[in-house]
XYZ file of C-alpha atoms in Angstrom:
570
model
C 13.388 4.102 18.164
C 14.194 0.833 16.138
C 16.473 -1.609 18.343
C 17.823 -2.580 14.872
C 19.077 0.460 14.087
C 20.582 1.058 17.285
C 22.299 -2.523 17.863
C 23.906 -1.670 14.520
C 25.263 2.058 15.661
C 26.582 0.336 18.758
C 28.187 -2.203 17.000
C 30.422 -0.049 14.311
C 31.228 2.447 17.237
C 33.431 -0.461 18.791
C 34.769 -1.472 15.216
C 35.895 1.983 14.756
C 37.425 2.330 17.978
C 39.350 -0.966 17.366
C 40.200 -1.375 13.752
C 41.647 1.080 11.349
C 40.917 1.141 7.680
C 37.266 0.909 8.025
C 35.190 2.320 5.365
C 31.661 3.723 6.586
C 30.602 2.998 3.059
C 30.144 -0.905 4.093
C 27.378 0.075 6.859
C 24.986 0.017 3.836
C 26.001 -3.473 3.252
C 25.185 -4.999 6.715
C 22.440 -5.841 8.181
C 20.961 -6.385 11.706
C 17.727 -8.322 11.931
C 15.151 -10.135 13.926
C 16.666 -14.294 13.287
C 13.753 -16.067 11.670
C 14.695 -18.890 14.265
C 14.252 -17.741 17.848
C 17.073 -20.131 18.589
C 19.746 -17.653 17.099
C 18.655 -14.993 19.598
C 16.660 -11.298 19.666
C 19.446 -9.863 16.559
C 21.747 -11.225 13.702
C 23.940 -9.378 11.909
C 26.275 -10.003 9.086
C 28.926 -7.828 10.314
C 31.471 -10.205 10.623
C 31.517 -11.671 7.283
C 31.488 -8.082 5.997
C 34.346 -6.708 7.935
C 36.577 -9.484 7.399
C 36.538 -8.921 3.880
C 36.868 -4.782 4.547
C 39.859 -5.806 7.028
C 41.651 -8.679 5.429
C 41.684 -10.208 8.863
C 40.273 -13.340 10.459
C 36.747 -13.102 11.107
C 37.300 -14.723 14.751
C 39.924 -12.166 15.505
C 37.055 -9.715 14.744
C 34.692 -11.822 16.938
C 36.692 -11.570 19.493
C 36.695 -7.506 19.361
C 33.183 -7.647 19.089
C 31.994 -9.683 21.491
C 34.003 -8.769 24.434
C 33.243 -4.996 24.047
C 29.259 -5.664 23.298
C 29.334 -7.911 26.917
C 30.172 -5.352 28.741
C 27.005 -3.446 27.913
C 24.473 -4.539 30.519
C 21.833 -4.426 28.169
C 23.602 -7.648 25.811
C 23.099 -11.092 27.996
C 24.815 -12.753 25.371
C 26.725 -12.377 22.025
C 28.305 -15.136 19.962
C 29.656 -16.082 16.570
C 28.218 -18.162 13.781
C 29.517 -19.272 10.722
C 30.312 -18.400 8.142
C 30.500 -14.808 9.933
C 27.238 -13.870 11.798
C 27.118 -12.297 15.183
C 24.096 -13.618 17.312
C 22.861 -11.511 19.937
C 20.411 -11.810 23.312
C 19.294 -8.830 24.990
C 18.819 -8.622 28.749
C 15.119 -8.503 30.569
C 16.738 -5.582 31.600
C 17.091 -3.714 27.945
C 13.147 -5.101 27.112
C 12.142 -3.348 30.450
C 14.124 0.098 29.508
C 12.713 -0.076 26.385
C 9.632 -0.580 27.297
C 9.710 2.463 29.625
C 10.886 4.408 26.606
C 8.532 3.800 24.161
C 5.764 4.314 26.152
C 6.625 8.091 26.696
C 6.394 8.241 22.806
C 2.803 7.233 23.420
C 0.894 6.615 19.943
C 4.093 8.320 17.997
C 6.155 5.566 18.835
C 6.891 3.726 15.362
C 6.816 6.826 13.044
C 9.947 9.351 12.018
C 10.860 11.740 9.188
C 12.042 9.111 6.560
C 10.654 10.945 3.442
C 12.328 14.460 4.683
C 9.721 16.339 2.236
C 10.064 15.046 -0.372
C 7.306 15.380 -2.760
C 5.500 12.312 -4.509
C 2.400 11.889 -6.742
C 0.524 9.067 -6.112
C -2.381 8.214 -8.774
C -4.942 5.369 -8.162
C -8.224 4.329 -9.335
C -8.512 6.059 -12.186
C -11.223 4.078 -13.985
C -12.237 5.483 -16.506
C -16.014 7.616 -16.399
C -18.311 5.254 -18.106
C -20.246 3.724 -14.661
C -19.855 3.433 -10.760
C -16.801 1.326 -9.329
C -16.591 -2.577 -9.072
C -15.115 -4.372 -6.948
C -11.979 -4.915 -9.783
C -11.590 -1.066 -8.563
C -11.548 -1.962 -4.921
C -7.888 -3.441 -4.352
C -6.186 -0.655 -6.437
C -8.823 2.211 -4.553
C -7.630 0.657 -0.804
C -4.191 0.095 -1.657
C -3.432 3.467 -3.121
C -4.691 5.392 -0.357
C -3.334 3.771 2.531
C 0.154 4.012 0.688
C -0.568 7.887 0.633
C -1.522 8.002 4.323
C 1.812 5.965 5.070
C 3.702 8.106 3.155
C 2.405 11.408 4.695
C 2.578 10.424 8.283
C 6.423 9.758 7.403
C 7.255 12.904 6.103
C 6.387 12.896 2.546
C 4.504 15.586 0.809
C 1.846 13.394 -1.082
C -0.549 14.818 -3.829
C -3.684 11.536 -4.461
C -4.229 12.099 -8.422
C -6.610 10.738 -10.102
C -6.725 10.326 -14.133
C -9.289 10.799 -16.149
C -9.652 9.296 -19.407
C -12.817 11.619 -20.800
C -11.566 11.022 -24.239
C -11.216 8.533 -27.138
C -13.600 5.047 -28.250
C -15.318 4.463 -25.054
C -16.407 8.154 -24.162
C -17.775 7.927 -27.908
C -19.648 4.338 -26.728
C -20.785 5.904 -23.941
C -23.099 8.666 -25.385
C -23.744 6.252 -27.710
C -25.409 4.160 -25.509
C -26.602 7.282 -23.867
C -28.502 8.201 -26.850
C -29.852 4.870 -27.520
C -31.756 4.870 -23.915
C -32.965 8.381 -25.423
C -34.142 7.295 -28.257
C -35.996 4.364 -26.363
C -37.367 6.762 -24.205
C -38.616 9.017 -26.155
C -40.149 6.697 -28.930
C -41.328 4.383 -26.022
C -39.414 1.567 -27.659
C -37.188 -1.210 -25.573
C -34.442 -1.975 -28.687
C -31.695 -4.023 -27.339
C -28.310 -2.485 -26.907
C -25.488 -3.091 -29.713
C -22.050 -4.542 -29.444
C -20.010 -2.305 -27.320
C -22.472 -0.220 -25.749
C -22.123 0.056 -22.225
C -24.659 -2.445 -20.093
C -25.989 -1.315 -16.596
C -29.381 -0.164 -15.226
C -27.039 3.314 -14.130
C -27.012 4.784 -17.695
C -30.662 4.113 -18.227
C -31.022 6.428 -14.776
C -28.824 8.773 -16.719
C -30.606 9.042 -19.424
C -34.005 9.660 -17.274
C -32.028 12.674 -15.906
C -31.194 14.207 -19.548
C -34.319 13.593 -20.415
C -35.169 16.246 -17.786
C -32.854 19.296 -19.012
C -34.833 21.503 -20.761
C -32.678 22.033 -23.249
C -31.652 18.441 -24.042
C -30.943 17.317 -27.408
C -30.478 13.353 -28.244
C -28.058 14.428 -31.357
C -26.312 16.595 -29.604
C -22.753 14.340 -28.909
C -20.826 16.492 -27.376
C -22.955 17.502 -24.999
C -23.954 13.689 -24.491
C -20.706 12.641 -23.787
C -20.091 15.775 -21.245
C -23.223 15.075 -19.333
C -22.632 11.127 -18.979
C -18.987 11.911 -18.017
C -19.950 14.265 -15.274
C -22.911 12.110 -13.937
C -20.567 8.792 -14.339
C -17.761 10.636 -11.928
C -20.461 11.561 -9.784
C -21.183 8.030 -8.911
C -17.810 7.224 -8.600
C -16.918 10.029 -6.204
C -19.726 8.524 -3.951
C -18.761 5.398 -3.859
C -15.044 6.570 -3.384
C -16.071 9.217 -0.924
C -18.268 5.866 0.983
C -14.479 3.868 0.919
C -13.496 6.666 2.849
C -10.760 7.597 -0.056
C -10.450 10.962 -1.349
C -8.235 12.948 -3.787
C -6.551 16.195 -4.331
C -6.239 16.352 -7.873
C -8.621 14.877 -10.846
C -6.719 15.318 -13.874
C -8.971 15.341 -17.242
C -7.266 13.598 -20.364
C -9.761 16.145 -22.674
C -7.572 19.030 -20.643
C -4.439 17.808 -21.269
C -5.322 18.081 -24.749
C -7.308 21.535 -24.659
C -3.789 22.922 -23.130
C -2.068 21.750 -25.552
C 0.701 19.598 -23.495
C 0.317 17.244 -26.779
C 1.781 19.401 -28.615
C 4.776 20.761 -26.339
C 5.640 16.961 -25.810
C 5.464 16.271 -29.279
C 7.767 19.373 -30.083
C 10.813 17.973 -27.589
C 10.951 14.802 -28.588
C 10.550 15.662 -32.222
C 13.555 18.425 -31.545
C 15.536 15.379 -29.884
C 14.838 13.316 -32.982
C 13.101 11.290 -31.312
C 9.975 10.522 -33.483
C 10.044 9.033 -37.013
C 6.965 8.070 -39.524
C 7.173 3.872 -39.839
C 5.910 0.685 -39.807
C 6.226 -1.230 -36.541
C 6.706 -5.162 -37.007
C 4.012 -7.474 -37.354
C 2.738 -9.024 -34.404
C 2.888 -12.060 -32.992
C -0.389 -14.787 -32.147
C -3.780 -13.314 -32.288
C -3.170 -10.134 -33.203
C -1.902 -10.796 -36.578
C -5.015 -11.840 -37.892
C -6.086 -8.063 -38.798
C -2.755 -6.482 -39.329
C -2.154 -4.878 -42.169
C 1.422 -2.897 -42.702
C 0.399 1.258 -41.732
C 2.851 3.764 -42.013
C 1.997 5.624 -38.249
C 3.937 8.306 -36.183
C 6.582 6.452 -33.810
C 7.865 7.399 -30.264
C 11.428 5.595 -30.017
C 11.511 4.214 -27.264
C 13.187 1.002 -27.533
C 16.113 4.015 -27.357
C 15.391 4.316 -23.271
C 14.413 0.698 -22.257
C 11.603 -0.371 -23.594
C 11.475 -3.693 -25.639
C 9.832 -1.831 -29.506
C 9.284 1.755 -30.409
C 5.253 2.442 -30.183
C 2.665 4.655 -32.123
C 2.016 7.508 -30.920
C -0.456 9.228 -33.783
C -2.522 6.887 -36.170
C -2.112 6.907 -40.044
C -5.691 9.044 -39.549
C -3.888 11.889 -37.892
C -5.550 11.005 -34.411
C -3.337 10.650 -30.902
C -3.223 7.374 -29.242
C -3.834 6.900 -25.588
C -0.104 6.341 -24.980
C 0.895 9.545 -26.662
C -1.857 10.864 -24.265
C -0.159 8.895 -21.138
C 3.314 10.652 -21.931
C 1.562 14.478 -22.474
C 0.204 13.325 -18.753
C 3.658 12.185 -17.302
C 5.195 14.682 -18.957
C 2.540 16.678 -17.020
C 3.340 15.403 -13.618
C 6.578 15.297 -13.765
C 6.929 19.220 -14.804
C 5.400 19.827 -11.528
C 8.363 19.182 -9.097
C 7.503 15.827 -7.991
C 10.753 13.747 -6.592
C 8.391 10.538 -7.442
C 5.542 9.621 -8.990
C 3.874 6.126 -8.211
C 1.344 4.920 -11.047
C -0.973 2.493 -9.333
C -1.931 -0.140 -12.135
C -3.555 -3.431 -12.821
C -1.870 -6.331 -13.222
C -2.541 -6.123 -16.618
C -0.857 -2.742 -16.979
C 2.812 -4.477 -16.572
C 3.769 -4.400 -20.488
C 3.130 -0.582 -20.521
C 5.791 0.089 -17.683
C 9.062 0.197 -19.688
C 7.248 2.469 -22.497
C 6.420 5.273 -19.520
C 9.624 5.177 -18.423
C 11.339 5.392 -21.309
C 9.048 8.807 -22.097
C 9.567 10.350 -18.782
C 13.176 9.718 -19.966
C 12.871 10.897 -23.146
C 11.481 14.296 -22.276
C 14.272 15.310 -19.633
C 13.135 13.944 -16.576
C 15.748 11.424 -16.044
C 16.304 12.168 -12.380
C 12.762 11.589 -11.142
C 11.823 8.202 -9.703
C 9.211 6.547 -11.281
C 7.616 3.443 -9.321
C 4.720 1.161 -10.308
C 2.708 -1.323 -7.930
C 0.283 -3.905 -9.723
C -2.528 -5.243 -8.062
C -3.398 -8.305 -8.939
C -7.349 -9.172 -9.700
C -9.769 -9.795 -6.813
C -11.875 -13.479 -6.592
C -14.989 -12.761 -5.475
C -16.404 -15.582 -3.230
C -19.827 -16.506 -2.158
C -20.785 -19.648 -0.640
C -17.342 -21.425 -1.411
C -17.939 -20.887 -5.536
C -16.153 -18.246 -7.779
C -18.420 -14.875 -8.642
C -17.557 -14.824 -12.166
C -17.761 -11.841 -13.679
C -17.837 -10.327 -17.202
C -16.684 -6.937 -18.109
C -18.476 -7.151 -21.632
C -21.603 -8.772 -20.472
C -22.119 -6.048 -17.708
C -22.327 -8.540 -14.768
C -19.457 -6.841 -12.889
C -20.075 -6.905 -8.948
C -20.477 -2.933 -8.000
C -18.873 -1.523 -5.082
C -22.140 -0.065 -4.054
C -23.237 -3.951 -3.965
C -20.406 -5.095 -1.756
C -20.358 -2.097 0.469
C -23.864 -1.896 2.613
C -23.473 -5.727 3.350
C -19.705 -6.079 4.394
C -19.082 -2.257 5.949
C -15.737 0.183 5.200
C -13.725 -1.532 7.775
C -13.860 -4.836 6.843
C -13.564 -4.165 2.934
C -10.179 -1.678 3.212
C -8.286 -4.366 6.050
C -9.159 -7.110 4.016
C -7.819 -5.826 0.799
C -4.401 -5.141 2.016
C -4.150 -9.081 3.794
C -2.061 -10.149 0.497
C 0.709 -8.289 -1.596
C -0.834 -6.122 -3.939
C 1.228 -8.430 -6.816
C -0.669 -11.565 -5.291
C -4.578 -12.416 -6.321
C -6.231 -12.252 -3.581
C -9.597 -14.081 -2.663
C -12.225 -12.281 -1.513
C -14.400 -14.635 0.498
C -18.022 -12.797 1.777
C -18.987 -15.322 4.421
C -16.076 -14.981 5.790
C -15.944 -10.994 5.649
C -19.469 -11.823 7.684
C -18.196 -13.679 10.478
C -17.185 -12.233 13.830
C -14.436 -15.082 14.217
C -10.951 -15.358 14.184
C -11.208 -16.470 10.360
C -11.830 -12.578 9.853
C -8.990 -11.020 10.525
C -10.063 -7.635 10.700
C -12.604 -8.675 13.592
C -9.470 -10.730 15.333
C -7.610 -7.055 14.936
C -10.516 -5.603 16.584
C -11.294 -7.765 18.942
C -8.109 -7.647 20.500
C -8.434 -3.553 20.653
C -11.467 -4.506 22.415
C -10.208 -6.707 24.804
C -7.813 -4.369 25.562
C -10.126 -2.232 26.809
C -12.260 -4.346 28.665
C -9.325 -5.121 30.862
C -8.475 -1.277 31.308
C -12.326 -1.218 32.249
C -12.520 -4.191 34.932
C -9.192 -2.285 36.757
C -11.140 0.657 36.891
C -14.043 -0.950 38.777
C -11.497 -2.719 41.528
C -10.003 0.895 41.709
C -6.406 -1.006 41.320
C -3.950 2.026 40.985
C -2.654 1.327 37.696
C 0.696 3.134 35.999
C 1.218 3.018 32.322
C 4.636 5.447 32.326
C 8.000 4.662 34.027
C 7.016 1.693 35.818
C 9.728 0.422 38.148
C 10.502 -3.426 38.711
C 13.128 -6.056 39.230
C 13.502 -6.798 35.821
C 14.254 -10.766 36.993
C 10.419 -11.246 37.481
C 9.455 -10.582 34.078
C 8.621 -14.098 32.352
C 8.905 -14.617 28.773
C 5.394 -14.370 27.897
C 5.924 -10.860 28.551
C 9.529 -10.359 26.948
C 7.707 -12.217 23.848
C 5.495 -9.521 24.147
C 7.877 -6.596 24.367
C 9.889 -8.221 21.528
C 6.553 -7.883 19.554
C 6.120 -4.280 19.998
C 9.995 -3.548 19.172
C 9.048 -4.520 15.361
C 6.702 -1.885 14.913
C 9.320 0.989 13.609
C 10.951 -1.561 11.591
C 7.536 -2.439 10.160
C 6.656 1.029 9.315
C 10.072 1.578 7.788
C 9.913 -1.224 5.351
C 6.281 -0.718 4.339
C 7.511 2.916 3.146
C 10.600 1.768 1.431
C 8.961 -1.358 -0.214
C 6.274 0.495 -0.762
C 3.924 -2.140 0.198
C 1.487 -0.638 3.245
C 0.215 -5.366 2.987
C 2.785 -5.141 6.389
C 1.274 -3.278 8.230
C -1.629 -5.836 8.292
C 0.406 -8.831 8.691
C 1.998 -7.023 11.822
C -1.452 -6.007 13.123
C -2.382 -9.467 12.817
C 0.859 -10.903 14.497
C 0.824 -8.986 17.504
C -2.927 -9.589 18.436
C -2.294 -12.970 18.186
C 0.381 -12.454 20.497
C -1.497 -10.701 22.968
C -4.573 -12.765 22.683
C -2.570 -16.055 23.029
C -1.515 -14.251 26.064
C -4.326 -13.052 27.298
C -5.449 -17.137 27.012
C -2.969 -18.015 28.954
C -3.834 -16.062 31.951
C -6.745 -17.562 32.176
C -5.095 -20.820 32.396
C -2.222 -20.066 34.539
C -3.302 -17.496 37.472
C 0.344 -16.750 37.644
C -0.205 -15.270 34.092
C -3.487 -13.148 35.235
C -3.002 -9.922 33.846
C -4.669 -8.224 37.092
C -2.498 -9.159 40.167
C -3.764 -8.359 43.404
C -0.666 -9.163 45.381
C 2.250 -7.956 43.025
C 0.782 -4.655 41.732
C 4.602 -3.243 40.049
C 4.455 -6.770 38.000
C 0.773 -5.671 36.582
C 1.774 -2.292 36.044
C 4.142 -3.790 33.480
C 1.728 -5.879 32.270
C -0.463 -2.920 31.653
C 2.041 -0.875 30.185
C 2.791 -3.780 27.728
C -1.391 -3.991 26.975
C -1.503 0.059 26.817
C 1.554 0.018 24.006
C -0.455 -2.814 21.980
C -3.079 -1.124 21.874
C -1.429 2.349 20.950
C -0.092 0.623 17.778
C -3.178 -1.390 17.316
C -4.823 2.160 16.979
C -2.226 3.753 14.651
C -1.530 0.839 12.580
C -5.494 0.652 12.313
C -5.394 4.285 11.508
C -3.167 3.982 8.784
C -5.838 1.791 7.309
C -8.328 4.002 7.626
C -10.246 1.600 9.695
C -12.160 2.478 12.995
C -11.185 0.946 16.611
C -13.873 -0.343 18.846
C -13.623 -0.482 22.844
C -16.195 -2.835 22.739
C -17.668 -5.703 20.300
């Protein structure tokens, strides 16, 4: 039940009944929103501005028709015209009480609708190289992708969660060399230091020891070393993901894509459409130009489809590039019949978007929606100092180090307290504190506090009703109305989170409505007339309980989307 959409329908019905030549195409240009400033009422719309341009009629004439008809409806207490063409509306207490009764009948289904209509979406996220366990740099994308997947599934989309395993290339060669190095140290009882480009981390020593236990181990069998190290690292990654509450439907191997002939399929399509050629790229600028040499390579004409320049897909030595593998992988994804492909990447992959988009168009998938959500870096702060992490030095903080200290709930909530493309400061001290500074605690405490109020009512044996409550709407005070108004935003928050693929909006809303509830609870402590349990006015108590019950249901729905638990006691 979206009051903004419903109001827009009412407004347009009035216009269609009173004005001819009004094209339905303008509906997409008209907004009905909650005003940023509450002095402009409950709902504000640009309808008069838009309609006057289409009808070629004076704005005040349109406003008179709209306002006179809207005020015939008992749910609109006030309607006024504001230059340069806005309609501002104030809804009556009777509307808000009726609204409360309606949403209470929906219960925990309130706010959700079939937005997706079974459209198929593939969401690829995390996809960390299988060279070691997950570190804190992977956390944000993992949680963002998992929550977005759940949000889309809950609103009518058919979602496939996918992890792309980069199990080929230089990093896997270096991984095998690292494992071989540790094995030689163990066999020869030596302690030779790691060489450049080898992977640091105690986990690889443990993997090497396990490999030694295999009866058929061979130190010089490079392919076996690659296969074993990738397998064991994937096991570490999957354990971290499980502990985080993240799961995948598919794990797609880059190695398998090569084995299955997808590289050749992609090559033939591009070749037949005259989209590849042997050439020399322009000399790069900056530091990259220092070691540059003009070499003829196989290039994809990605510039024909919106990319800044053409891209190398096969090197001079005949080896496919990483980009070529990515083209084949996206060809595979698109061939599976998805309506949309969503990739969740680190911010350092921003330059990759146009070339992948160009490849999909070139391969004949012009109609598929290609969406990329970039996740900015996470700064880990401990004791008010940023912990410097270096991939080269191998001193990344691992997920398995953080998770036991912080807990899954706090981690998942905190990673969505900022928009995905904004930097995030992950403050360990704040996360551990059970205060208002810890947003996950703040929201969970709101849920627990409502449970506590319900228990008190049960102990007092008050006959509390939370559905179809009758009350003179004039008895509702502004604090109650404001709480109902907060609840009315929930469907719109879900819709905007889905439309913009931004689950952080859910977290923002949960914090806001929790704050509104906590303020209301505090008001009852300082002023007896706002006390929730009123022995002398059971009808008003019932309304207040219905409001609290719906807030609790919405909090649970939101936390469920985040896969964060609710607590009845704290």
